[in-house]
CSV table of N, CA and C in Angstrom, one decimal:
chain,number,residue,atom,x,y,z
A,5,MET,N,59.0,64.3,-145.5
A,5,MET,CA,60.2,63.9,-144.7
A,5,MET,C,60.1,62.8,-144.1
A,6,ALA,N,61.3,61.7,-144.2
A,6,ALA,CA,61.2,60.4,-143.4
A,6,ALA,C,61.8,60.7,-141.9
A,7,ASP,N,61.3,59.6,-141.1
A,7,ASP,CA,62.0,59.3,-139.9
A,7,ASP,C,63.1,59.0,-139.7
A,8,ALA,N,63.6,58.7,-138.2
A,8,ALA,CA,65.2,58.7,-138.2
A,8,ALA,C,65.5,57.3,-138.6
A,9,THR,N,64.7,56.2,-138.1
A,9,THR,CA,65.0,54.9,-138.9
A,9,THR,C,65.4,54.9,-140.1
A,10,VAL,N,64.1,55.3,-140.9
A,10,VAL,CA,64.2,55.5,-142.6
A,10,VAL,C,65.4,56.0,-143.0
A,11,GLU,N,65.8,57.1,-142.5
A,11,GLU,CA,66.7,58.1,-143.1
A,11,GLU,C,68.3,57.0,-142.8
A,12,LYS,N,68.5,56.8,-141.4
A,12,LYS,CA,70.0,55.4,-140.9
A,12,LYS,C,69.5,54.3,-142.5
A,13,LEU,N,68.4,54.0,-142.5
A,13,LEU,CA,68.6,52.8,-143.6
A,13,LEU,C,69.4,53.2,-144.9
A,14,MET,N,68.4,54.6,-145.0
A,14,MET,CA,68.5,54.8,-147.1
A,14,MET,C,69.9,55.4,-146.9
A,15,HIS,N,70.5,56.0,-145.7
A,15,HIS,CA,72.1,56.3,-145.6
A,15,HIS,C,73.2,54.9,-145.8
A,16,ALA,N,73.0,54.1,-145.1
A,16,ALA,CA,73.4,53.0,-144.8
A,16,ALA,C,73.6,52.3,-146.0
A,17,ASN,N,72.3,51.9,-147.1
A,17,ASN,CA,72.0,51.4,-148.2
A,17,ASN,C,73.3,52.2,-149.5
A,18,LEU,N,73.2,53.8,-149.3
A,18,LEU,CA,74.0,54.2,-150.0
A,18,LEU,C,75.3,53.9,-149.9
A,19,LEU,N,75.9,54.2,-148.5
A,19,LEU,CA,77.3,54.7,-147.7
A,19,LEU,C,77.9,53.1,-147.4
A,20,GLU,N,77.5,52.7,-146.8
A,20,GLU,CA,77.6,51.4,-145.8
A,20,GLU,C,77.7,50.2,-147.0
A,21,VAL,N,76.6,49.8,-148.3
A,21,VAL,CA,76.9,49.2,-148.8
A,21,VAL,C,77.3,49.6,-150.0
A,22,PHE,N,76.4,50.3,-150.7
A,22,PHE,CA,76.7,50.2,-152.1
A,22,PHE,C,78.3,51.3,-152.6
A,23,GLY,N,78.4,51.9,-151.0
A,23,GLY,CA,79.8,53.0,-151.2
A,23,GLY,C,81.1,51.9,-150.1
A,24,GLU,N,80.7,50.7,-149.7
A,24,GLU,CA,81.9,50.6,-149.2
A,24,GLU,C,82.6,49.5,-150.1
A,25,ARG,N,83.8,49.3,-149.8
A,25,ARG,CA,84.7,48.7,-150.5
A,25,ARG,C,85.7,47.7,-149.7
A,26,ASP,N,85.3,47.6,-148.4
A,26,ASP,CA,85.7,46.6,-147.7
A,26,ASP,C,84.6,45.3,-147.4
A,27,ALA,N,84.8,44.3,-148.5
A,27,ALA,CA,83.9,43.0,-148.7
A,27,ALA,C,83.2,42.8,-147.4
A,28,ALA,N,84.2,42.6,-145.8
A,28,ALA,CA,83.7,42.4,-144.8
A,28,ALA,C,82.8,43.7,-144.5
A,29,LYS,N,82.9,44.7,-144.3
A,29,LYS,CA,82.3,45.7,-143.9
A,29,LYS,C,80.7,45.4,-144.5
A,30,ARG,N,80.8,45.6,-145.9
A,30,ARG,CA,79.8,45.8,-146.6
A,30,ARG,C,79.0,44.3,-146.3
A,31,ARG,N,79.5,43.5,-146.0
A,31,ARG,CA,78.4,42.3,-145.8
A,31,ARG,C,77.8,42.3,-144.5
A,32,ASP,N,78.5,43.0,-143.6
A,32,ASP,CA,77.9,43.1,-142.3
A,32,ASP,C,76.9,44.1,-142.3
A,33,ALA,N,76.9,45.3,-143.3
A,33,ALA,CA,76.1,46.2,-143.2
A,33,ALA,C,74.6,46.1,-144.2
A,34,ILE,N,75.1,44.7,-145.1
A,34,ILE,CA,74.1,44.2,-146.0
A,34,ILE,C,72.9,43.5,-144.7
A,35,ARG,N,73.6,42.6,-143.9
A,35,ARG,CA,72.5,42.0,-143.0
A,35,ARG,C,72.3,42.8,-142.1
A,36,ARG,N,72.6,44.1,-141.8
A,36,ARG,CA,72.0,45.3,-140.8
A,36,ARG,C,70.8,46.0,-141.8
A,37,THR,N,70.9,45.7,-142.5
A,37,THR,CA,70.1,46.9,-143.5
A,37,THR,C,69.0,46.1,-144.2
A,38,TYR,N,69.0,45.3,-144.4
A,38,TYR,CA,68.1,44.8,-145.8
A,38,TYR,C,67.3,43.0,-145.1
A,39,THR,N,66.1,43.0,-145.4
A,39,THR,CA,65.5,41.5,-145.3
A,39,THR,C,66.5,40.6,-145.7
A,40,GLU,N,66.1,39.5,-145.2
A,40,GLU,CA,67.2,38.3,-146.0
A,40,GLU,C,66.8,37.9,-147.6
A,41,ASP,N,65.4,38.5,-147.7
A,41,ASP,CA,64.6,38.3,-149.3
A,41,ASP,C,64.7,39.6,-149.8
A,42,VAL,N,65.7,40.7,-149.9
A,42,VAL,CA,65.6,41.5,-150.1
A,42,VAL,C,65.7,41.1,-151.8
A,43,VAL,N,65.0,42.6,-152.6
A,43,VAL,CA,65.0,42.4,-154.0
A,43,VAL,C,65.6,43.9,-154.3
A,44,ALA,N,66.4,43.7,-154.8
A,44,ALA,CA,67.1,45.1,-155.8
A,44,ALA,C,67.2,45.1,-157.2
A,45,ALA,N,66.7,46.0,-157.7
A,45,ALA,CA,66.3,46.3,-159.1
A,45,ALA,C,66.6,47.6,-159.7
A,46,ASP,N,67.5,47.5,-160.8
A,46,ASP,CA,68.1,48.4,-161.7
A,46,ASP,C,67.9,48.4,-163.3
A,47,PRO,N,68.4,49.3,-163.5
A,47,PRO,CA,68.3,49.1,-165.3
A,47,PRO,C,69.0,47.8,-165.8
A,48,ASP,N,70.0,47.7,-165.1
A,48,ASP,CA,70.8,46.1,-165.8
A,48,ASP,C,69.9,44.9,-165.2
A,49,GLY,N,68.7,44.8,-164.5
A,49,GLY,CA,68.1,43.7,-163.9
A,49,GLY,C,67.8,44.1,-162.6
A,50,GLN,N,67.6,42.5,-161.8
A,50,GLN,CA,67.1,42.5,-160.5
A,50,GLN,C,67.8,41.4,-159.8
A,51,VAL,N,68.1,41.4,-158.6
A,51,VAL,CA,68.9,40.6,-157.9
A,51,VAL,C,68.4,40.2,-156.4
A,52,THR,N,68.0,39.0,-155.9
A,52,THR,CA,67.7,38.7,-154.6
A,52,THR,C,68.5,37.9,-153.8
A,53,GLY,N,68.6,38.4,-152.5
A,53,GLY,CA,69.0,37.9,-151.2
A,53,GLY,C,70.4,38.5,-151.2
A,54,TYR,N,71.1,38.4,-150.2
A,54,TYR,CA,72.3,38.8,-149.6
A,54,TYR,C,73.5,38.6,-150.2
A,55,GLU,N,73.7,37.6,-151.1
A,55,GLU,CA,74.9,37.1,-151.5
A,55,GLU,C,74.6,37.6,-153.1
A,56,GLU,N,73.3,37.8,-153.8
A,56,GLU,CA,73.3,38.4,-155.5
A,56,GLU,C,73.6,39.9,-154.9
A,57,LEU,N,72.8,40.9,-153.9
A,57,LEU,CA,73.1,41.9,-154.0
A,57,LEU,C,74.7,42.2,-153.6
A,58,ASP,N,75.5,41.6,-152.4
A,58,ASP,CA,76.8,41.7,-152.5
A,58,ASP,C,77.5,41.4,-153.8
A,59,ALA,N,77.2,40.6,-154.6
A,59,ALA,CA,77.8,40.4,-155.8
A,59,ALA,C,77.6,41.8,-157.1
A,60,LYS,N,76.4,42.5,-156.8
A,60,LYS,CA,75.8,43.1,-157.6
A,60,LYS,C,76.5,44.5,-157.3
A,61,VAL,N,76.9,44.8,-156.2
A,61,VAL,CA,77.6,45.7,-155.9
A,61,VAL,C,78.8,45.9,-155.3
A,62,GLN,N,79.7,44.7,-155.8
A,62,GLN,CA,81.2,44.4,-156.0
A,62,GLN,C,81.3,44.7,-157.7
A,63,GLU,N,80.4,44.1,-158.2
A,63,GLU,CA,80.4,44.4,-159.8
A,63,GLU,C,80.4,46.2,-159.8
A,64,ILE,N,79.5,46.6,-159.3
A,64,ILE,CA,79.3,48.4,-159.6
A,64,ILE,C,80.6,48.5,-159.4
A,65,LEU,N,81.1,48.6,-157.9
A,65,LEU,CA,82.7,49.0,-157.6
A,65,LEU,C,83.6,49.1,-158.5
A,66,ASP,N,83.6,47.7,-159.0
A,66,ASP,CA,85.0,46.8,-159.5
A,66,ASP,C,85.0,47.7,-160.6
A,67,GLY,N,83.6,48.5,-161.3
A,67,GLY,CA,83.9,49.4,-162.8
A,67,GLY,C,83.8,50.7,-162.4
A,68,ALA,N,84.2,51.1,-161.0
A,68,ALA,CA,84.2,52.5,-160.7
A,68,ALA,C,85.5,52.8,-159.6
A,69,PRO,N,86.6,52.2,-160.0
A,69,PRO,CA,87.6,52.4,-159.3
A,69,PRO,C,87.6,53.7,-158.9
A,70,GLY,N,88.0,54.0,-157.6
A,70,GLY,CA,88.3,55.5,-157.1
A,70,GLY,C,87.0,56.2,-156.9
A,71,PHE,N,85.5,56.0,-157.5
A,71,PHE,CA,84.7,56.8,-157.4
A,71,PHE,C,84.0,56.8,-156.1
A,72,VAL,N,83.4,57.5,-155.8
A,72,VAL,CA,82.7,57.6,-154.5
A,72,VAL,C,81.2,58.1,-154.5
A,73,PHE,N,80.2,57.4,-153.9
A,73,PHE,CA,78.9,57.8,-153.8
A,73,PHE,C,78.5,59.0,-152.7
A,74,HIS,N,77.9,60.0,-152.8
A,74,HIS,CA,77.5,61.1,-151.9
A,74,HIS,C,75.7,61.3,-151.9
A,75,ALA,N,75.2,61.4,-151.3
A,75,ALA,CA,73.6,61.8,-150.8
A,75,ALA,C,73.4,63.0,-151.5
A,76,GLU,N,72.6,63.1,-152.3
A,76,GLU,CA,71.9,64.5,-152.8
A,76,GLU,C,70.7,64.9,-152.0
A,77,GLY,N,70.4,65.9,-151.4
A,77,GLY,CA,69.4,66.1,-151.0
A,77,GLY,C,68.9,65.4,-149.8
A,78,SER,N,67.7,65.4,-149.2
A,78,SER,CA,67.0,64.5,-148.5
A,78,SER,C,66.3,63.5,-148.9
A,79,VAL,N,66.2,62.7,-147.5
A,79,VAL,CA,65.2,61.4,-147.9
A,79,VAL,C,63.5,62.2,-147.9
A,80,TYR,N,62.9,61.1,-148.7
A,80,TYR,CA,61.6,61.8,-148.8
A,80,TYR,C,60.9,60.6,-148.8
A,81,THR,N,59.3,60.4,-148.2
A,81,THR,CA,58.6,59.6,-147.8
A,81,THR,C,57.0,60.0,-148.7
A,82,ALA,N,56.8,59.4,-149.1
A,82,ALA,CA,55.4,59.2,-149.4
A,82,ALA,C,54.9,57.9,-149.2
A,83,GLY,N,53.7,57.5,-148.0
A,83,GLY,CA,53.5,56.2,-147.8
A,83,GLY,C,54.6,55.5,-147.4
A,84,GLU,N,54.4,54.1,-148.0
A,84,GLU,CA,55.7,53.4,-147.5
A,84,GLU,C,56.9,53.6,-148.7
A,85,LEU,N,56.5,54.3,-149.6
A,85,LEU,CA,58.2,54.4,-150.5
A,85,LEU,C,59.0,55.6,-149.6
A,86,HIS,N,60.5,55.2,-149.9
A,86,HIS,CA,60.9,56.1,-149.3
A,86,HIS,C,62.2,56.1,-150.3
A,87,TYR,N,62.6,57.8,-150.7
A,87,TYR,CA,63.5,58.0,-151.8
A,87,TYR,C,64.4,59.0,-151.5
A,88,LEU,N,65.9,58.6,-152.2
A,88,LEU,CA,67.3,59.4,-151.7
A,88,LEU,C,67.7,59.4,-153.1
A,89,GLY,N,68.0,60.5,-153.3
A,89,GLY,CA,68.9,60.9,-154.5
A,89,GLY,C,70.6,60.9,-154.2
A,90,TRP,N,71.4,60.6,-155.2
A,90,TRP,CA,72.5,60.1,-154.8
A,90,TRP,C,73.4,61.0,-156.4
A,91,ALA,N,74.8,61.0,-156.1
A,91,ALA,CA,75.5,61.2,-157.0
A,91,ALA,C,76.8,59.9,-156.8
A,92,LEU,N,77.8,59.7,-157.9
A,92,LEU,CA,78.4,58.8,-158.0
A,92,LEU,C,79.5,59.5,-159.1
A,93,GLY,N,81.1,59.9,-158.6
A,93,GLY,CA,82.0,60.3,-159.3
A,93,GLY,C,83.5,60.2,-158.8
A,94,PRO,N,84.9,60.6,-159.2
A,94,PRO,CA,86.0,60.6,-158.6
A,94,PRO,C,85.4,61.6,-157.0
A,95,GLU,N,86.7,61.3,-156.0
A,95,GLU,CA,86.6,61.9,-154.9
A,95,GLU,C,86.9,63.4,-155.3
A,96,GLY,N,86.2,64.4,-154.8
A,96,GLY,CA,86.6,65.5,-155.1
A,96,GLY,C,86.4,66.2,-156.3
A,97,ALA,N,85.7,65.6,-157.4
A,97,ALA,CA,85.4,66.0,-158.6
A,97,ALA,C,84.0,66.0,-158.9
A,98,ASP,N,83.5,66.7,-160.2
A,98,ASP,CA,81.5,66.1,-160.4
A,98,ASP,C,81.5,65.1,-160.6
A,99,PRO,N,80.4,64.7,-160.3
A,99,PRO,CA,79.6,63.5,-160.6
A,99,PRO,C,79.7,63.0,-162.0
A,100,VAL,N,80.0,61.6,-162.4
A,100,VAL,CA,79.6,61.2,-163.8
A,100,VAL,C,78.5,60.8,-164.1
A,101,ALA,N,77.6,60.3,-162.8
A,101,ALA,CA,76.6,59.6,-162.5
A,101,ALA,C,75.5,60.5,-161.6
A,102,ARG,N,74.3,60.3,-161.7
A,102,ARG,CA,73.4,60.6,-160.6
A,102,ARG,C,72.1,59.7,-160.6
A,103,GLY,N,71.7,59.4,-159.7
A,103,GLY,CA,70.4,58.9,-159.4
A,103,GLY,C,69.8,58.6,-158.3
A,104,ALA,N,68.7,57.6,-158.0
A,104,ALA,CA,67.9,58.0,-156.9
A,104,ALA,C,67.5,56.4,-156.5
A,105,ASP,N,67.5,56.1,-155.0
A,105,ASP,CA,67.1,55.0,-155.0
A,105,ASP,C,65.8,55.2,-154.1
A,106,ALA,N,64.5,54.3,-154.4
A,106,ALA,CA,63.4,54.2,-153.8
A,106,ALA,C,63.3,53.0,-153.2
A,107,VAL,N,62.9,53.0,-152.1
A,107,VAL,CA,62.7,51.4,-151.2
A,107,VAL,C,61.6,51.7,-150.5
A,108,PHE,N,61.2,50.2,-149.8
A,108,PHE,CA,60.2,49.7,-149.1
A,108,PHE,C,60.9,49.3,-147.5
A,109,VAL,N,60.5,49.6,-146.6
A,109,VAL,CA,60.9,49.0,-145.3
A,109,VAL,C,60.0,47.8,-144.9
A,110,ARG,N,60.2,46.8,-144.4
A,110,ARG,CA,60.0,45.7,-143.9
A,110,ARG,C,60.2,45.8,-142.6
A,111,ASP,N,59.4,45.5,-141.3
A,111,ASP,CA,60.4,45.0,-140.2
A,111,ASP,C,61.8,45.7,-139.4
A,112,GLY,N,62.0,46.8,-139.9
A,112,GLY,CA,63.0,47.7,-139.8
A,112,GLY,C,64.0,47.6,-140.8
A,113,ARG,N,63.8,47.1,-141.5
A,113,ARG,CA,64.9,46.9,-142.8
A,113,ARG,C,64.5,47.0,-144.3
A,114,ILE,N,65.6,47.2,-145.0
A,114,ILE,CA,64.9,47.7,-146.3
A,114,ILE,C,64.5,45.9,-147.1
A,115,SER,N,63.7,45.9,-147.5
A,115,SER,CA,63.1,44.8,-148.1
A,115,SER,C,63.1,44.8,-149.8
A,116,ARG,N,62.7,46.0,-150.3
A,116,ARG,CA,62.8,46.0,-152.1
A,116,ARG,C,63.6,47.5,-151.9
A,117,VAL,N,64.6,47.6,-152.8
A,117,VAL,CA,65.2,48.7,-153.5
A,117,VAL,C,65.4,48.7,-154.9
A,118,TYR,N,64.8,49.9,-155.1
A,118,TYR,CA,64.9,50.3,-157.2
A,118,TYR,C,65.4,51.2,-157.0
A,119,THR,N,66.6,51.2,-158.1
A,119,THR,CA,67.4,52.3,-158.2
A,119,THR,C,67.4,53.0,-159.8
A,120,PHE,N,67.2,54.3,-160.1
A,120,PHE,CA,67.1,54.9,-161.4
A,120,PHE,C,68.6,55.8,-161.4
A,121,LEU,N,68.5,55.6,-162.8
A,121,LEU,CA,69.6,56.7,-163.4
A,121,LEU,C,69.3,57.5,-164.0
A,122,PHE,N,69.9,58.6,-164.0
A,122,PHE,CA,69.2,60.0,-164.6
A,122,PHE,C,71.0,60.1,-165.4
A,123,SER,N,70.2,60.9,-166.8
A,123,SER,CA,71.0,61.3,-167.7
A,123,SER,C,71.9,62.7,-167.5
């Protein structure tokens, strides 16, 4: 199991960043949650830094109007790697996508986040 700081970061990553549709709130959460040189990778590619990450999140949210993220399960830790499963779908309905985020933390913020999509 993860410590409280890592759990807070993992949930902020999922809900306050990837799940936040208000751009100003999301940008504030990005600065609190990630290192300035954050690297985020998923099956579509990789982005680096706050601006690219924010643009990537906006693209995801624009492609999923009315959808919400929610955590599935606990945050797990193996050494320096931390993992949280998630689901995405319309509010109150079955998810249309599931996945997981695996992150590395440096100096109390996420420095790398890798997103896996499950079929």
